[in-house]
Tab-separated table of C-alpha atoms and ligand atoms in Angstrom:
chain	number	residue	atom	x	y	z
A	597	UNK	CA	13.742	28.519	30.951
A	598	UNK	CA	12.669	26.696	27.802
A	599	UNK	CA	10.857	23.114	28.586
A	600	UNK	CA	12.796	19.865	27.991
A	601	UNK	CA	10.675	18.794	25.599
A	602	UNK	CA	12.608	15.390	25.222
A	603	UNK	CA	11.570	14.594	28.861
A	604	UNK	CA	7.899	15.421	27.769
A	605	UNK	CA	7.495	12.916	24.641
A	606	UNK	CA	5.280	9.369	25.681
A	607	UNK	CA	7.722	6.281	25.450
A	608	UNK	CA	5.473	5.494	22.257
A	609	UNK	CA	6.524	8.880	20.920
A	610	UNK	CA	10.562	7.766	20.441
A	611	UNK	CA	9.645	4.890	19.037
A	612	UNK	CA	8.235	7.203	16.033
A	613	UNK	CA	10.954	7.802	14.149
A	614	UNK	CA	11.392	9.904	10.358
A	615	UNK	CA	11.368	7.515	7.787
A	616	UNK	CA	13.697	6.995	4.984
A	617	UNK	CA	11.834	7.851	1.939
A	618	UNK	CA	10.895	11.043	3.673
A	619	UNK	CA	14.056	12.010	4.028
A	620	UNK	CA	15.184	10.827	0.409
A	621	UNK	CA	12.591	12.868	-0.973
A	622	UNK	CA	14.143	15.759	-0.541
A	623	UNK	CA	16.953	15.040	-2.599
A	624	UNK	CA	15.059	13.775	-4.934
A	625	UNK	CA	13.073	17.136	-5.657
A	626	UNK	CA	16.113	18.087	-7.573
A	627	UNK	CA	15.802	18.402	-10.806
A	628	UNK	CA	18.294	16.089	-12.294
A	629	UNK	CA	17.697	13.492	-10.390
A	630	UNK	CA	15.795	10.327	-11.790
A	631	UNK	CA	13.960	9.332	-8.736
A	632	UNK	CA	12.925	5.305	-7.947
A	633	UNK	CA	12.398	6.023	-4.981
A	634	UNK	CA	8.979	7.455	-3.995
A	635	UNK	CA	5.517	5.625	-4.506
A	636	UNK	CA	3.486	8.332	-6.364
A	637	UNK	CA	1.184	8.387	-9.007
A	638	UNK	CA	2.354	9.873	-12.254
A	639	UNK	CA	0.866	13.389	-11.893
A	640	UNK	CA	0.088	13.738	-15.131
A	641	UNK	CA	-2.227	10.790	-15.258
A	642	UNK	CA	-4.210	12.844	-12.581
A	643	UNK	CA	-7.553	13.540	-14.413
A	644	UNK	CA	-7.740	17.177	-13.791
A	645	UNK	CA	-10.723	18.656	-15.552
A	646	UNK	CA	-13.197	15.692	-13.876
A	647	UNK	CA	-12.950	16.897	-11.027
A	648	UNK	CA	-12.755	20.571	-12.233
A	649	UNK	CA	-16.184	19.812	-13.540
A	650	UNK	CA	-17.245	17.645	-10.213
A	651	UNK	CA	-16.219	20.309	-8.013
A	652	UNK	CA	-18.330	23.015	-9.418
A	653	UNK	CA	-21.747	20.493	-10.018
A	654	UNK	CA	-21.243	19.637	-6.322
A	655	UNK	CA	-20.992	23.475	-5.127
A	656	UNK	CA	-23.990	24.374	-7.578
A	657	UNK	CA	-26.353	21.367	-6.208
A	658	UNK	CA	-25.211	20.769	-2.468
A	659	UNK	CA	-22.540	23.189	-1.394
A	660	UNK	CA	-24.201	23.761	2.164
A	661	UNK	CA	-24.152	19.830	3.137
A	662	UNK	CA	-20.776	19.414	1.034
A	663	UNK	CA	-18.995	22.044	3.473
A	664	UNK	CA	-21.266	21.288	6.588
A	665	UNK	CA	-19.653	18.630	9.443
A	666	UNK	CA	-20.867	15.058	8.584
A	667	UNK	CA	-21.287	11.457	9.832
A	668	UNK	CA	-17.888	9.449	10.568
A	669	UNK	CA	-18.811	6.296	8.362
A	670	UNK	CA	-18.326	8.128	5.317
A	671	UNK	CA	-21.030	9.968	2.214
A	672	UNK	CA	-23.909	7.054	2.143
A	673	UNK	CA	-23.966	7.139	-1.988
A	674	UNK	CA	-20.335	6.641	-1.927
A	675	UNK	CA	-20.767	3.699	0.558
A	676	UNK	CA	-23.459	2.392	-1.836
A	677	UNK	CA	-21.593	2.950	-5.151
A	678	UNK	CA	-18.526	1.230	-3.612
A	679	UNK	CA	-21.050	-2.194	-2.492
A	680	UNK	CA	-22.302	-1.907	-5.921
A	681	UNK	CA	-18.794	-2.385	-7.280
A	682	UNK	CA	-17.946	-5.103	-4.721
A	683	UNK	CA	-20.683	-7.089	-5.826
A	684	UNK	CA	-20.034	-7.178	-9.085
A	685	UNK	CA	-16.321	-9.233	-7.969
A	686	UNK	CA	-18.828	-11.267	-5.827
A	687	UNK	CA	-18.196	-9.706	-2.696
A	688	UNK	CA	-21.888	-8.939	-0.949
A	689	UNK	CA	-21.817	-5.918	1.541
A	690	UNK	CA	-24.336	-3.501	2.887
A	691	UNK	CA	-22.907	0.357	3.662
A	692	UNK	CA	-22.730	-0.448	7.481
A	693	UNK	CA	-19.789	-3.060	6.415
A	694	UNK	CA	-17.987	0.510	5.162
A	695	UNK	CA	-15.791	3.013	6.773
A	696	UNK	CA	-14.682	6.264	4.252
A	697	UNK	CA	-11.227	6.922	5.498
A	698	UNK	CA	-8.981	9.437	5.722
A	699	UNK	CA	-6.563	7.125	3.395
A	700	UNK	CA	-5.562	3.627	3.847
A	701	UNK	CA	-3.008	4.911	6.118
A	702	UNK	CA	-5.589	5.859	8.645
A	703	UNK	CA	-7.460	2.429	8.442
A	704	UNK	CA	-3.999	0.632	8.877
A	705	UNK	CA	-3.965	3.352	11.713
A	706	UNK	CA	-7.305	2.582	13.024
A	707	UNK	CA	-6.312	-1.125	13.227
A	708	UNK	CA	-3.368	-0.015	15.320
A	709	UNK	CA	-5.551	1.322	17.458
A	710	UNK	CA	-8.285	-0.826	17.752
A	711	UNK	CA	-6.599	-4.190	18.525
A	712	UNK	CA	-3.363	-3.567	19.195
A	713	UNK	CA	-2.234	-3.481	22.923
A	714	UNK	CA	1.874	-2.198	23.897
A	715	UNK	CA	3.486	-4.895	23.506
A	716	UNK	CA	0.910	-6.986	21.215
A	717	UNK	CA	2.036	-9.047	18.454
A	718	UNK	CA	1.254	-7.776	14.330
A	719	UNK	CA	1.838	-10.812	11.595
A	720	UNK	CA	3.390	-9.017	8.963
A	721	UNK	CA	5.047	-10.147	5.841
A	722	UNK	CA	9.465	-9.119	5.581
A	723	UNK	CA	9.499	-7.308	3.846
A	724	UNK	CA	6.326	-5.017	4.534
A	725	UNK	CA	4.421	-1.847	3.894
A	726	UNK	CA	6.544	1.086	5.442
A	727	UNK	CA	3.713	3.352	6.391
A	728	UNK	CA	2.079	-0.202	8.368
A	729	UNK	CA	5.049	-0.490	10.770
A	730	UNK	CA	5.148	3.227	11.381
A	731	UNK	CA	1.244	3.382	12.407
A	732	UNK	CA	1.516	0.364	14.337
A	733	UNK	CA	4.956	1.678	16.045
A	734	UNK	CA	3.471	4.645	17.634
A	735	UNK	CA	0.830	1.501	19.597
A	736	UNK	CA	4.053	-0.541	20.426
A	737	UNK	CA	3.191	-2.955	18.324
A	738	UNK	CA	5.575	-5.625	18.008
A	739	UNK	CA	6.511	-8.175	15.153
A	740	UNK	CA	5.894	-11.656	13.901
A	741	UNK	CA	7.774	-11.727	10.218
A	742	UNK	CA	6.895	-14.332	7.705
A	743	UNK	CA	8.869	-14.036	4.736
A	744	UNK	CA	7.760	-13.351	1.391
A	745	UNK	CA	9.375	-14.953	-2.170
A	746	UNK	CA	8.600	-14.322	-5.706
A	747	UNK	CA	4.762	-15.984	-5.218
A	748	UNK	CA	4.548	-13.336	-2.084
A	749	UNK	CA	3.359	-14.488	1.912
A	750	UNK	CA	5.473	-17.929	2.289
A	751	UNK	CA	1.969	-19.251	3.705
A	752	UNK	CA	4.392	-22.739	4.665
A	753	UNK	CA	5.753	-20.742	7.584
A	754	UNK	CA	2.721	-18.798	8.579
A	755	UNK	CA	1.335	-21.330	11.021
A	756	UNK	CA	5.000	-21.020	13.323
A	757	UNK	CA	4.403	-17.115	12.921
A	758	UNK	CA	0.973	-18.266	14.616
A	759	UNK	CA	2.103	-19.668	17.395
A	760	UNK	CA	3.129	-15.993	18.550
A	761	UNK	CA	-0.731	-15.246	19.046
A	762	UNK	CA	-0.842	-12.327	16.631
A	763	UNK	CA	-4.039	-9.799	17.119
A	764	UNK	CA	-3.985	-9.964	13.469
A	765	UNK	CA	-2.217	-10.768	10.117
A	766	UNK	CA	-0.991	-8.198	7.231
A	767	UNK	CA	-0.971	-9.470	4.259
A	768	UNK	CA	-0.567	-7.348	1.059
A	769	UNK	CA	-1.734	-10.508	-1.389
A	770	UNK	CA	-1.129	-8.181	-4.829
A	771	UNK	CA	1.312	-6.223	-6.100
A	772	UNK	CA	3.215	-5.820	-2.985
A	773	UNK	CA	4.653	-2.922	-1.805
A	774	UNK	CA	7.685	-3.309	-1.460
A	775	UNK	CA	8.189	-6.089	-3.859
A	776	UNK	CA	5.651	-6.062	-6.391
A	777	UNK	CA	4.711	-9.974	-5.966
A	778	UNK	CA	1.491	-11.448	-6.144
A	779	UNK	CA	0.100	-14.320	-3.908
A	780	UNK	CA	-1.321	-17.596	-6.316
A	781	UNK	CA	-5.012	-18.630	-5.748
A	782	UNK	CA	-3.666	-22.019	-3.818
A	783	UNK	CA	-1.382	-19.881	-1.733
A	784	UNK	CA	-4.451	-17.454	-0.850
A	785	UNK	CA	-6.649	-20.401	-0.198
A	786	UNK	CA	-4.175	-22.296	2.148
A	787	UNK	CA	-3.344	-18.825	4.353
A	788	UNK	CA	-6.887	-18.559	4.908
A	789	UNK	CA	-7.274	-22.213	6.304
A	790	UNK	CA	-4.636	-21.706	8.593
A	791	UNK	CA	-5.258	-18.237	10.226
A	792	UNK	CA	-9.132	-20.119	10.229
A	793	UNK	CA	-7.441	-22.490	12.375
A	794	UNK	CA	-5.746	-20.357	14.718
A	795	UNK	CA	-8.728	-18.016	14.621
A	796	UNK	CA	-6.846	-15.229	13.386
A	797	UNK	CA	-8.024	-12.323	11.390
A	798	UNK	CA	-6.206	-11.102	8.826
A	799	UNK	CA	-5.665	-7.348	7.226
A	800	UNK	CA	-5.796	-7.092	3.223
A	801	UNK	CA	-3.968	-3.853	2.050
A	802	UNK	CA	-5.436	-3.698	-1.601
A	803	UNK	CA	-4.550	-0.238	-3.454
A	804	UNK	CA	-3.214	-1.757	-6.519
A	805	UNK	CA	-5.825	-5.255	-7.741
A	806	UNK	CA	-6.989	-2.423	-9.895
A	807	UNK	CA	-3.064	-1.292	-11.620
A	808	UNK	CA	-3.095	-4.971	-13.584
A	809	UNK	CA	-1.117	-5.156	-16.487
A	810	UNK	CA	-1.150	-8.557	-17.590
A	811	UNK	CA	-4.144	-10.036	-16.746
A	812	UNK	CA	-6.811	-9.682	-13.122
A	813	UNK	CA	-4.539	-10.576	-10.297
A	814	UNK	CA	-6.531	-13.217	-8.621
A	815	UNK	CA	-9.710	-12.849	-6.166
A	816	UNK	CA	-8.756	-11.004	-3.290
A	817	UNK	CA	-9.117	-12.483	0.243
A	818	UNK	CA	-11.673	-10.824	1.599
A	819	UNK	CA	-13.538	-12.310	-1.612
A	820	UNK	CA	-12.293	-15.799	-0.881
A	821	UNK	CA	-13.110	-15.952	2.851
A	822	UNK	CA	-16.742	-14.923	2.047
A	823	UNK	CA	-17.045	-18.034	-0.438
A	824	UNK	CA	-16.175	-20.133	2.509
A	825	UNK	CA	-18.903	-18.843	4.560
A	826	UNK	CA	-22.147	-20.278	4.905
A	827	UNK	CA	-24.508	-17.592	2.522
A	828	UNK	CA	-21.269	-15.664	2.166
A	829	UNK	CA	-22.303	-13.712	5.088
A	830	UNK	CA	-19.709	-10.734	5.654
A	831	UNK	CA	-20.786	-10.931	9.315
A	832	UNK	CA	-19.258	-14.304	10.275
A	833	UNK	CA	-15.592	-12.866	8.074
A	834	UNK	CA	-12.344	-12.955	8.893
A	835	UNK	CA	-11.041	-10.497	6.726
A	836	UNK	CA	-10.308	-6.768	7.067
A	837	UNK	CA	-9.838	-4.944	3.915
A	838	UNK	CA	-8.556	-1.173	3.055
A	839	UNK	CA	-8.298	0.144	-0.515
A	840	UNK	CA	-7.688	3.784	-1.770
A	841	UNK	CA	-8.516	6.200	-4.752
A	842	UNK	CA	-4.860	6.937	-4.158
A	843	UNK	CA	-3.852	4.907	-7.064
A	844	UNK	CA	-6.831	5.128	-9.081
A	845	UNK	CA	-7.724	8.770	-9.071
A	846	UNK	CA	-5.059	10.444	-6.657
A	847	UNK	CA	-3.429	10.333	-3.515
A	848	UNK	CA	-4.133	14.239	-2.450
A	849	UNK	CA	-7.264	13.622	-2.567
A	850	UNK	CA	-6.668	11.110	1.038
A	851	UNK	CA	-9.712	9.184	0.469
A	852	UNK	CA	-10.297	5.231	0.498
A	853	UNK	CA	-12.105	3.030	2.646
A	854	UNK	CA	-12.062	-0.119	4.898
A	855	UNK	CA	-14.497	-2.808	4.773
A	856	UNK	CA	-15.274	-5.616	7.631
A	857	UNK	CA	-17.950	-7.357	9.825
A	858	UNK	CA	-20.022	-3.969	10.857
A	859	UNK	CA	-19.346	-4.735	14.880
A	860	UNK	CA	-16.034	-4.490	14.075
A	861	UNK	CA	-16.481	-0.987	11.867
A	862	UNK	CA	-18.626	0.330	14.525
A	863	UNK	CA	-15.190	0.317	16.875
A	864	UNK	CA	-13.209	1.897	14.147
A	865	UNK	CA	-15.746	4.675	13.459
A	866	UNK	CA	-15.744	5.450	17.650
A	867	UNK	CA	-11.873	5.653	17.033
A	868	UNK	CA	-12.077	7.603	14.335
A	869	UNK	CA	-14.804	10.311	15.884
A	870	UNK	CA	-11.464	10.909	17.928
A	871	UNK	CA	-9.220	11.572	15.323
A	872	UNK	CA	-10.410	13.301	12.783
A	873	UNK	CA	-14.225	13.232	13.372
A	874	UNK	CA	-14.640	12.353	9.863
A	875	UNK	CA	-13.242	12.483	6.387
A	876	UNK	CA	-13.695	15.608	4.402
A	877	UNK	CA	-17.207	15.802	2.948
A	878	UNK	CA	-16.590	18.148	0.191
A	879	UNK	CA	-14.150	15.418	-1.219
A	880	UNK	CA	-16.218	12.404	-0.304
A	881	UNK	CA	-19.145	14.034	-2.662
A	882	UNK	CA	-16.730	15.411	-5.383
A	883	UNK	CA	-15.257	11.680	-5.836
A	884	UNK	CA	-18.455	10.545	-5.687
A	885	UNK	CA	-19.283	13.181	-8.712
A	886	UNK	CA	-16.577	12.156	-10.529
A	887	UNK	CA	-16.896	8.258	-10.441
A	888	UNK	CA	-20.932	7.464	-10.132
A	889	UNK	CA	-21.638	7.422	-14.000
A	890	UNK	CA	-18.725	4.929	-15.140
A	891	UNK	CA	-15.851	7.188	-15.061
A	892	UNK	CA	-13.414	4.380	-13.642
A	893	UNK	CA	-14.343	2.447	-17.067
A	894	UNK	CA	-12.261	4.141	-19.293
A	895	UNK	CA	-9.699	5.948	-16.857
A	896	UNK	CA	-8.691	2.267	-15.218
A	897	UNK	CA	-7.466	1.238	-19.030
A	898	UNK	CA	-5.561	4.420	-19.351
A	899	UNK	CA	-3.731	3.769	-16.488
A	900	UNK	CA	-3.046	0.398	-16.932
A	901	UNK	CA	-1.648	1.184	-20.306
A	902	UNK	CA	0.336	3.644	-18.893
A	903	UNK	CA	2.013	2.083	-15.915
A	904	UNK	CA	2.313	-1.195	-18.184
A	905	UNK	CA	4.480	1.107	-20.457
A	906	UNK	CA	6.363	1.863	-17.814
A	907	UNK	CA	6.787	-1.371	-15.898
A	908	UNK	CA	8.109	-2.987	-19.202
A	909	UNK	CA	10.606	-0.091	-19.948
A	910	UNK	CA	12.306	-0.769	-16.562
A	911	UNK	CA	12.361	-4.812	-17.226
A	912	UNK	CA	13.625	-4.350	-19.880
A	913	UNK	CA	16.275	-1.755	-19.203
A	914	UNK	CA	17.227	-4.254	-16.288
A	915	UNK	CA	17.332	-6.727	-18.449
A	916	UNK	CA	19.740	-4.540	-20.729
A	917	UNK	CA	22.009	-3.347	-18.077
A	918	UNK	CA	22.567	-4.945	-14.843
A	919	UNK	CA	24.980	-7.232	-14.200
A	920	UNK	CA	24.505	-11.676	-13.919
A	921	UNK	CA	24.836	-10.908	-10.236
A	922	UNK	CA	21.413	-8.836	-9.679
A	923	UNK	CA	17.901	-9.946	-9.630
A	924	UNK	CA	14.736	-8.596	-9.258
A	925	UNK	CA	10.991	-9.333	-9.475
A	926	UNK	CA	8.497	-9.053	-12.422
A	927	UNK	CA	5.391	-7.476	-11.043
A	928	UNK	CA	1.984	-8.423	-12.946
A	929	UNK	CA	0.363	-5.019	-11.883
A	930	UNK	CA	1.624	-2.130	-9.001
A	931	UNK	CA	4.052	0.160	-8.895
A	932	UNK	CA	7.338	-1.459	-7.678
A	933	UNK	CA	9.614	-3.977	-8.051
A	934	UNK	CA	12.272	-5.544	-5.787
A	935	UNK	CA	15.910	-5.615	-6.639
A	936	UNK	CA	18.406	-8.075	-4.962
A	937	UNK	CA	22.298	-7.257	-5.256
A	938	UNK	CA	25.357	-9.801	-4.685
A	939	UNK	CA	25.278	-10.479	-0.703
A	940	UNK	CA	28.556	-8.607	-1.127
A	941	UNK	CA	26.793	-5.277	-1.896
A	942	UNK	CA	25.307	-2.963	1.000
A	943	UNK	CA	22.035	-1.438	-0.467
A	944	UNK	CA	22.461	1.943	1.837
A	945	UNK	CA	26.200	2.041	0.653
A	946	UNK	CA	24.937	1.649	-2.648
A	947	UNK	CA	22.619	4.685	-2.642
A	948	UNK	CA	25.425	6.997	-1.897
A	949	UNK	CA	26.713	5.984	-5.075
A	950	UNK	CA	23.762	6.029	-7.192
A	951	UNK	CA	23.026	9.521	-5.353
A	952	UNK	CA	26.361	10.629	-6.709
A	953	UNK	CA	24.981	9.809	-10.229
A	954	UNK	CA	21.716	11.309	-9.707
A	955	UNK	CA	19.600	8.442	-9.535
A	956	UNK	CA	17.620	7.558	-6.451
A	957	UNK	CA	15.793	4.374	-4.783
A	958	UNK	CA	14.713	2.818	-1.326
A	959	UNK	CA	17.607	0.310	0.063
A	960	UNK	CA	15.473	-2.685	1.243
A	961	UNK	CA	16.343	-2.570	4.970
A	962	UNK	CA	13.411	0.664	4.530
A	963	UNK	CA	10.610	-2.277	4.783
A	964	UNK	CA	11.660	-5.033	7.588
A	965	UNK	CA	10.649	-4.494	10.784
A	966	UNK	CA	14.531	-5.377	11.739
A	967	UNK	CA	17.698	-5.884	10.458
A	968	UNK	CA	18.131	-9.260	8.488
A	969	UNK	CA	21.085	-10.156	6.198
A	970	UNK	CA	18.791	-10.102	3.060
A	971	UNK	CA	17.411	-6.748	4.027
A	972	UNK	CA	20.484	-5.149	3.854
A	973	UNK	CA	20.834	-6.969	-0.250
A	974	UNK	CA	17.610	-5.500	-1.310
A	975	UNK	CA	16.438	-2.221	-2.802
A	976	UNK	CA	12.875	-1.209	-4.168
A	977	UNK	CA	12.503	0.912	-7.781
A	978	UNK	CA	9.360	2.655	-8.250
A	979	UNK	CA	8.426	2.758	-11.761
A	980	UNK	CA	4.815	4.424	-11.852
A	981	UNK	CA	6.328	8.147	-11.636
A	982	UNK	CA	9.096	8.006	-14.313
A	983	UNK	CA	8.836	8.278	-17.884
A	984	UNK	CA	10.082	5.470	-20.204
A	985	UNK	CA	13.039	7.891	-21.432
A	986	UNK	CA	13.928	8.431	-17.839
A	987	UNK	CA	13.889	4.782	-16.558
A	988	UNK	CA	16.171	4.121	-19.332
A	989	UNK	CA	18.902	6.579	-18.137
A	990	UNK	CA	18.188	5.898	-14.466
A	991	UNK	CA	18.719	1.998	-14.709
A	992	UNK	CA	21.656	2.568	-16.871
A	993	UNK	CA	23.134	5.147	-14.246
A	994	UNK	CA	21.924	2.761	-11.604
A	995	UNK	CA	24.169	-0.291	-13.146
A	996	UNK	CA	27.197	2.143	-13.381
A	997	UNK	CA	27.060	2.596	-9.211
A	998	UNK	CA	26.567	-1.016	-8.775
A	999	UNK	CA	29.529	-1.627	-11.472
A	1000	UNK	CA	31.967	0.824	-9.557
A	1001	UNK	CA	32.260	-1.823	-6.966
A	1002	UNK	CA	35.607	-3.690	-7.537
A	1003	UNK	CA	35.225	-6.998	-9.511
A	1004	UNK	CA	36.177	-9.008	-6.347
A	1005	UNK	CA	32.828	-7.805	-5.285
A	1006	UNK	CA	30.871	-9.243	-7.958
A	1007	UNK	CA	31.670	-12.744	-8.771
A	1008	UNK	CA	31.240	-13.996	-11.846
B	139	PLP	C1	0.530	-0.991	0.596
B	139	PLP	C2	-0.003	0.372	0.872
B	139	PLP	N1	-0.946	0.532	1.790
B	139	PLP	C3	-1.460	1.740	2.075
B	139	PLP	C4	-1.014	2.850	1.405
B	139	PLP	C5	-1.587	4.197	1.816
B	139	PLP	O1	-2.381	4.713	0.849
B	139	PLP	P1	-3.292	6.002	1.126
B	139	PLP	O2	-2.794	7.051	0.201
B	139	PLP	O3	-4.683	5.545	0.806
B	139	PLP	O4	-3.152	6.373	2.566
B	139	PLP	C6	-0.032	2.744	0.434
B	139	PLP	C7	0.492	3.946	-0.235
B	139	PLP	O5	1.552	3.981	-0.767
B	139	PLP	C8	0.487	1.460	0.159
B	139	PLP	O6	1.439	1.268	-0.757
């Protein structure tokens, strides 16, 4: 007799559930579809032939110890080339503040697993990163939402969220994903008083401070709660913080690291010996190859002229297009921005209708850790993996499905 495996699964297990853009992707492999919808990289931005090159130096000089196992807390030069960088935004760390991870995702993961009990409360921001809820789901996490406007965490109704006794607070301060919004310096410096005050730490998710396209976002918050401290001493922090070479170099690589008080790395690298033992070594040292001499100088600019490119096309094809009724953010740097429709339109309705013409996105409702009326208003458009040409078409095809609704719908 087979096994019932749905009697098998832990309760944490149904709580796991497919997401949304997973399942949208699929359609969106198609070919003539004009996709909004996923967060990737353009591809062809991918530089290909550095790591061609890196590969093979790194097999010529240390292939043994670049395919042997290795220790969890990541390639020491790599630890050291990423405190050097720190340091020059200010930021003074030592490599036993740094875990190499196996992505963001697994230090959001690692968080998950480190502080967060069944049934523990997570301060997150509504909307939030997708891929946060779903690591901290499977620990039965549950959530304290603090809205977010067009200046990102509404820090003036943080300190209610506090109340809730949070193990910790997630806060994506720049370019947010979903909604591409950036918290202001004052905003920054007043969340960090009051979690200080409730004795809270918080979580920065940074993979985009580096995709700027107007000017440097502002200093992150890991930077700013150092400046507070007596000799800036990461020791006495506050602040956890994860960034990526997803969005700098590329996401298949799955390598980025988390930074924090080194008692508090020390639990994540025990958790981590348990999961995955450590991240691959081969690409540790190729990365390490490819960036050590000043690569990230001149690729950075490419990409930020790139994505800027791209950002602007889809402004202004918004701009062009959509109806008085529709608004949307203007991100300074990132990869997204945040559309809202007329409270009369249904966002998952809508994408039947776009998917009719081809053209695909996230409905909002994707990013809240449960259902609010303004989720259900909301959509996100990626713009980093479409050309300008495309985001033309798709936005116009876009404003057709939200025009098909009957003008009784959309109110002058
Ligand atoms: C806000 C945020 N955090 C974390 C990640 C995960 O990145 P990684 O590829 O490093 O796991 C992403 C990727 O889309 C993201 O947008």
């Amino acid at each position: 007799m087979a096994i019932a495996w749905s009697q098998r699964y832990a309760a944490r297990t149904r709580r796991i559930q497919s997401s949304v853009i997973r399942e949208l992707l699929k359609f969106t492999t198609r070919p003539d579809v004009i996709s909004f919808a996923g967060g990737l990289p353009a591809a062809e931005l991918f530089p290909v032939q550095a790591f061609q090159r890196a590969a093979s130096r790194v097999l010529q000089q240390s292939g043994p110890s670049a395919l042997q196992y290795s220790i969890t807390e990541g390639y020491l030069p790599l630890r050291e080339w990423l405190c050097a960088r720190y340091a020059q935004k200010g930021v003074s760390l030592s490599p036993d503040n740094i875990l190499i991870t196996t992505g963001s995702a697994q230090a959001l993961y690692l968080c998950g697993k480190v502080f967060v009990n069944p049934g523990d409360a997570v301060l997150v921001e509504s909307p939030t990163f997708l891929g946060a809820l779903q690591a901290w789901n499977s620990f039965q996490a549950r959530y304290l939402d603090v809205p977010i406007d067009d200046q990102g965490l509404q820090t003036a109704q943080v300190e209610s969220a506090l109340l809730g006794a949070p193990r910790f607070a997630y806060v994506l301060p720049t370019y947010q994903n979903p909604a591409g919004t950036t918290m202001p310096l004052a905003r920054r410096q007043r969340l960090l008083e009051i979690t200080a005050r409730f004795q809270v730490p918080i979580l920065e998710d940074d993979p985009y401070g580096e995709l700027y396209y107007d000017q440097p976002p502002p200093p992150s918050l890991l930077s700013l709660d150092l400046q507070r401290l007596p000799h800036a001493d990461i020791e006495q922090g506050s602040v956890i913080h994860t960034s990526t070479f997803s969005k700098i170099l590329a996401p298949g690589l799955r390598l980025a690291w988390v930074i924090a008080p080194s008692e508090v790395i020390r639990h994540f690298v025990r958790a981590k010996q348990g999961i995955d033992l450590h991240t691959s070594s081969f690409v540790q040292q190729v990365v390490y190859e490819v960036i050590k001499d000043g690569f990230l100088r001149e690729h950075l600019p490419r990409l930020r002229r790139a994505y800027r490119q791209r950002r602007d096309a889809m402004l202004a094809a918004l701009t062009a297009c959509m109806p008085p009724q529709v608004s949307w953010t203007q991100p300074q740097g990132g990869m997204f921005l945040w559309l809202r429709l007329p409270p009369t339109i249904d966002a998952t309705d809508l994408l039947e209708r776009a998917q009719q013409r081809n053209v695909a996105f996230v409905p909002g409702s994707a990013f809240y850790s449960r259902p609010t009326p303004e989720a259900t208003h909301t959509l996100r458009l990626n713009f980093s993996n479409v050309d300008e040409a495309a985001i033309h078409t798709g936005i116009a095809r876009l404003a057709e499905a939200i025009n098909s609704y009957a003008p009784a719908t959309l109110p002058a």
